[in-house]
C-alpha cells in the first residue's frame, strides 16, 4: 500500500483519505484543517501542496516523494505556486485586503506547476469581511486551485465558510505516543530522558499531545521560558486563594506579559491549569495536562473550593476572549485582578 504524507505523524485515516483523493484525481478544492497549535496542521498543508505537484506523483513510491525538485522547493519555501498567508504578529485579526490580494492571484495561471495551493494560517482570525471576501472563490473556485484553511478554533469562523470546505481534524498524540516519537526523533529528548526525566515529563505534559510544540520546548531557551511561564501561572493561582489580599492578586497579575499575544498564551496556560484542578476535584484520579502529576495538582488546589475554581476559570476565559478581540491589555488585566479578588 502506498505511503501518503510521510512527514505527518499519526493521523493515518486522514493521510489515507486525502492521499487517495490526490491519487484518484478527485481532490476537493478546499480543506479546513483544524487542531491545536503544534498538532501538524502546517506540516499536512505543505505535504498536500508537495503531493499535488510531486514530479513522481504517478509512481508507486511515497507521495509526496520528498526528493524531487518540486517537493524540495516547497519545503524550502521557494515554490512560486504555493502561497501562505498569516496574520501579522502584532495583530489579533487578519484583515480583508490581504485576502482580496490572494483571491485575485487565484485567477492567474499557474507559473510552473499543475496546482496552485493557497494556505491561510489562523483562518479563524480572519475578520468577517475577510471571510466574506474568500466566500466567492470557495463557491466558484478556479480550476486547479486548492485552498487550505488552518484553524485552531474553527467554530469562530462563519458557517458559510465552514460548509464550503471539507473539515480535517488533526488528532492529538497520547502521552505515550508523544514521548515515543520525541525519543525516536530527537537526540536532545534522549539526553534529557537520561539526565532530567522529570523535566522531559513536564515538557511532554505541557505539549498536551502536540508534537510540534513538544519539539520546540526541547530547545533550552524555550524550556526555560516554559518554566518561567509555569511559575507565573502558579503564582497567579496562589494569589487566587481565598483570603489573599488584593495586593497579592495585583502583584501576580502585574507579572503577566504586557503584550497581547504573549498574554493570550499565558491566559491559555492558566485556563489549562484550572481545568486540571477542576477535573481532579470532580473526577478523581485523572491525567493532568498542566501539572506534571496528579499529586501536584491536588496539592495546589486543595484549599480552593470548587465554586471558586469555576469562578476563576470563567474569569480567565473572559480575559482570554477580550485579548482575542484586541481589547486594551491594561484594562483586561485590571478587570481580571478585580474578578479574581472577588471570586
XYZ file of C-alpha atoms in Angstrom:
343
model
C 0.000 0.000 0.000
C 1.321 3.444 -0.930
C 2.565 5.671 1.884
C 0.999 9.125 1.974
C 2.432 12.249 3.595
C 5.451 10.667 5.325
C 6.299 13.866 7.203
C 2.925 13.755 9.011
C 2.983 11.513 12.079
C -0.114 9.652 13.213
C -3.488 10.649 11.690
C -3.382 7.571 9.446
C -7.047 7.793 8.378
C -6.650 11.430 7.335
C -3.478 10.688 5.402
C -5.090 7.797 3.559
C -8.273 9.735 2.729
C -6.538 12.802 1.283
C -3.726 10.847 -0.342
C -6.192 8.549 -2.091
C -8.117 11.601 -3.348
C -4.944 13.022 -4.893
C -4.036 9.655 -6.420
C -7.543 9.212 -7.790
C -7.816 12.714 -9.229
C -10.829 13.753 -7.146
C -9.154 16.202 -4.793
C -11.618 18.693 -3.201
C -10.914 22.355 -3.879
C -10.815 23.348 -0.185
C -9.972 21.830 3.183
C -10.469 23.239 6.663
C -7.668 21.667 8.729
C -8.362 22.005 12.436
C -6.381 21.243 15.560
C -4.401 22.920 18.332
C -1.166 24.784 17.710
C 1.645 22.292 17.135
C -0.647 19.447 16.039
C 0.764 19.258 12.497
C -1.688 21.408 10.504
C 1.018 23.284 8.610
C 3.002 20.103 8.002
C -0.051 18.465 6.445
C -0.738 21.567 4.341
C 2.776 21.572 2.889
C 2.656 17.821 2.295
C -0.614 18.273 0.366
C 0.996 21.015 -1.736
C 4.007 18.786 -2.377
C 1.860 15.743 -3.230
C -0.237 17.699 -5.741
C 2.887 18.920 -7.526
C 5.243 15.995 -6.914
C 7.162 15.033 -10.073
C 6.787 11.365 -9.067
C 3.048 11.592 -8.318
C 2.180 8.875 -10.828
C 4.730 6.434 -9.403
C 4.358 3.847 -6.658
C 6.663 5.302 -4.024
C 5.725 7.614 -1.150
C 3.536 10.596 -2.016
C 4.994 13.171 -1.917
C 8.403 11.689 -2.673
C 10.241 14.438 -0.770
C 13.220 14.284 -3.118
C 12.125 15.759 -6.465
C 12.742 19.396 -7.342
C 9.173 20.491 -6.600
C 8.997 18.700 -3.239
C 12.322 20.142 -2.089
C 11.431 23.684 -3.137
C 8.051 23.546 -1.408
C 9.713 22.570 1.864
C 12.326 25.281 1.330
C 9.523 27.880 0.896
C 10.798 28.580 -2.605
C 7.882 27.461 -4.773
C 6.071 30.115 -6.794
C 2.661 28.425 -6.789
C 2.430 27.871 -3.043
C 1.183 30.982 -1.202
C 0.989 31.109 2.597
C -0.953 33.906 4.295
C -0.526 34.642 8.022
C -1.948 37.342 10.254
C 0.570 39.993 11.367
C 2.257 39.054 14.646
C 1.262 42.323 16.263
C -2.433 41.943 15.433
C -5.186 39.624 16.615
C -7.020 39.590 13.266
C -6.357 39.093 9.564
C -7.935 41.882 7.555
C -9.734 41.888 4.233
C -7.055 43.441 1.959
C -4.501 40.559 2.085
C -7.342 38.088 1.449
C -8.532 40.100 -1.570
C -4.995 40.124 -2.992
C -4.729 36.360 -2.518
C -8.134 35.891 -4.157
C -7.052 37.892 -7.210
C -3.908 35.778 -7.540
C -6.010 32.601 -7.636
C -7.409 33.585 -11.022
C -3.962 33.915 -12.600
C -2.455 30.956 -14.422
C -0.024 28.708 -12.568
C 3.582 29.688 -13.145
C 5.285 26.311 -13.060
C 3.024 23.642 -11.597
C -0.144 21.601 -12.011
C -1.816 23.049 -8.917
C -1.732 26.400 -7.189
C -2.064 25.926 -3.420
C -3.136 28.672 -1.008
C -2.692 28.239 2.741
C -4.345 30.612 5.221
C -2.941 30.126 8.718
C -5.023 31.086 11.775
C -8.053 31.195 9.482
C -10.356 31.903 12.416
C -8.529 35.235 12.823
C -9.957 36.478 9.517
C -12.392 39.316 10.051
C -15.978 38.709 8.848
C -15.173 40.976 5.881
C -12.115 38.889 5.029
C -14.081 35.650 5.274
C -16.809 37.042 3.026
C -14.151 38.102 0.513
C -12.981 34.488 0.402
C -16.503 33.092 0.182
C -16.994 33.824 -3.526
C -13.911 31.913 -4.585
C -14.888 28.981 -2.339
C -18.262 28.848 -4.079
C -16.796 29.019 -7.603
C -13.111 28.058 -7.387
C -10.814 28.458 -10.387
C -9.577 25.171 -11.891
C -6.505 23.561 -10.317
C -6.628 25.788 -7.236
C -6.635 24.218 -3.764
C -7.334 26.323 -0.673
C -6.221 25.084 2.763
C -7.616 26.871 5.810
C -5.767 26.136 9.052
C -7.680 26.860 12.246
C -7.272 26.255 15.949
C -10.837 27.325 16.770
C -12.882 26.655 13.654
C -16.167 27.342 15.444
C -15.259 31.049 15.341
C -15.456 31.029 11.549
C -18.560 31.831 9.532
C -20.818 28.834 8.918
C -20.858 29.688 5.217
C -17.072 29.265 5.075
C -17.025 26.023 7.069
C -19.745 24.480 4.910
C -17.757 25.007 1.697
C -14.596 23.194 2.782
C -14.063 19.603 3.852
C -13.045 19.501 7.505
C -9.962 17.575 8.595
C -9.315 17.296 12.339
C -5.711 16.655 13.374
C -5.572 14.181 16.250
C -3.510 14.843 19.348
C -0.996 12.216 20.387
C -1.441 10.337 23.638
C 1.245 10.882 26.273
C 2.807 7.532 25.379
C 2.768 8.230 21.622
C 4.217 11.689 22.101
C 7.147 10.649 24.249
C 7.842 7.693 21.922
C 8.008 9.992 18.888
C 10.166 12.530 20.714
C 12.665 9.884 21.805
C 12.842 8.426 18.292
C 13.306 11.822 16.581
C 15.358 13.903 18.982
C 18.807 13.364 20.481
C 18.000 16.207 22.909
C 14.977 14.274 24.175
C 17.037 11.114 24.652
C 19.699 13.037 26.567
C 17.055 14.733 28.730
C 15.488 11.339 29.443
C 18.831 10.251 30.900
C 19.778 13.444 32.730
C 16.471 15.000 33.800
C 13.481 12.726 33.226
C 11.160 14.962 35.270
C 11.934 17.932 33.020
C 11.165 15.864 29.917
C 7.918 14.734 31.507
C 6.959 18.362 32.195
C 7.622 19.253 28.540
C 5.520 16.347 27.261
C 2.688 17.196 29.652
C 2.755 20.870 28.675
C 2.695 19.980 24.964
C -0.721 18.368 25.516
C -0.463 15.901 22.643
C 1.169 18.341 20.185
C 4.424 17.027 18.755
C 5.458 20.333 17.160
C 5.108 22.158 20.460
C 6.987 19.429 22.335
C 9.889 19.677 19.882
C 10.034 23.462 20.283
C 10.037 23.144 24.065
C 13.083 20.873 23.932
C 15.076 23.944 22.951
C 16.897 25.172 26.069
C 15.603 28.723 25.872
C 12.051 27.576 25.117
C 12.247 25.139 28.012
C 13.441 27.888 30.372
C 10.657 30.158 29.097
C 8.154 27.392 29.801
C 9.396 27.053 33.365
C 9.086 30.824 33.876
C 5.553 30.770 32.428
C 4.556 27.888 34.684
C 5.929 29.766 37.692
C 3.832 32.807 36.740
C 0.709 30.642 36.479
C 1.376 29.020 39.861
C 1.901 32.468 41.396
C -1.411 33.579 39.922
C -3.222 30.523 41.292
C -1.668 31.049 44.695
C -2.875 34.675 44.716
C -6.371 33.495 43.776
C -6.756 31.532 47.001
C -9.465 32.688 49.357
C -8.142 35.213 51.848
C -5.372 36.537 49.593
C -5.044 40.316 49.690
C -5.706 42.500 46.663
C -2.003 43.427 46.768
C -1.116 39.735 46.299
C -3.556 39.416 43.394
C -2.348 42.627 41.759
C 1.313 41.594 42.119
C 0.597 38.266 40.412
C -1.372 39.982 37.626
C 1.378 42.580 37.131
C 3.887 39.786 36.486
C 1.896 38.613 33.438
C 3.044 39.641 29.927
C 2.012 43.100 28.730
C 1.962 42.196 25.022
C -1.410 40.959 23.795
C -0.227 37.799 22.037
C 2.003 36.740 24.927
C -0.732 37.485 27.436
C -3.194 35.403 25.414
C -0.817 32.433 25.534
C -0.314 32.870 29.278
C -4.065 33.015 29.886
C -4.496 29.854 27.809
C -1.923 28.127 30.021
C -3.746 29.354 33.123
C -7.076 28.067 31.802
C -5.456 24.657 31.263
C -4.129 24.641 34.836
C -7.507 25.483 36.363
C -9.196 22.915 34.113
C -6.822 20.321 35.584
C -7.747 21.402 39.106
C -11.478 21.166 38.385
C -11.078 17.744 36.758
C -9.108 16.427 39.738
C -11.656 17.835 42.180
C -14.646 16.433 40.260
C -13.359 13.332 38.523
C -10.892 11.636 40.793
C -7.525 10.397 39.597
C -7.355 11.824 36.062
C -4.307 12.535 33.898
C -3.411 16.213 34.165
C -2.168 18.441 31.333
C -0.564 21.467 33.009
C 0.592 19.760 36.179
C 3.280 17.094 35.960
C 1.443 14.804 38.378
C -1.944 14.229 39.943
C -0.407 14.840 43.368
C 0.994 18.255 42.406
C -2.380 19.358 41.065
C -4.221 18.069 44.116
C -1.834 19.883 46.452
C -2.143 23.227 44.662
C -5.931 23.159 44.598
C -6.756 21.504 47.900
C -7.731 24.733 49.676
C -9.622 26.321 46.761
C -13.308 25.401 46.782
C -14.903 24.016 43.634
C -17.235 27.007 43.228
C -14.284 29.363 43.471
C -12.395 27.298 40.901
C -15.256 27.699 38.443
C -15.346 31.456 39.062
C -11.586 31.687 38.466
C -11.978 29.575 35.309
C -14.709 31.870 33.946
C -12.658 34.997 34.737
C -9.644 33.617 32.850
C -11.780 32.589 29.869
C -13.305 36.061 29.710
C -9.884 37.719 29.841
C -8.602 35.435 27.089
C -11.607 36.288 24.924
C -11.078 40.035 25.421
C -7.429 39.596 24.359
C -8.579 37.852 21.177
C -10.844 40.818 20.455
C -7.996 43.356 20.635
C -9.104 44.817 23.974
C -6.703 47.154 25.797
C -4.262 44.937 27.720
C -4.161 47.171 30.807
C -7.959 47.088 31.009
C -8.009 43.311 30.606
C -5.528 42.861 33.453
C -7.329 45.306 35.755
C -10.649 43.559 35.185
C -9.045 40.160 35.755
C -7.476 41.307 39.035
C -10.843 42.551 40.296
C -12.628 39.328 39.338
C -10.004 37.082 40.909
C -10.049 39.075 44.127
C -13.834 38.913 44.378
C -14.184 35.286 43.246
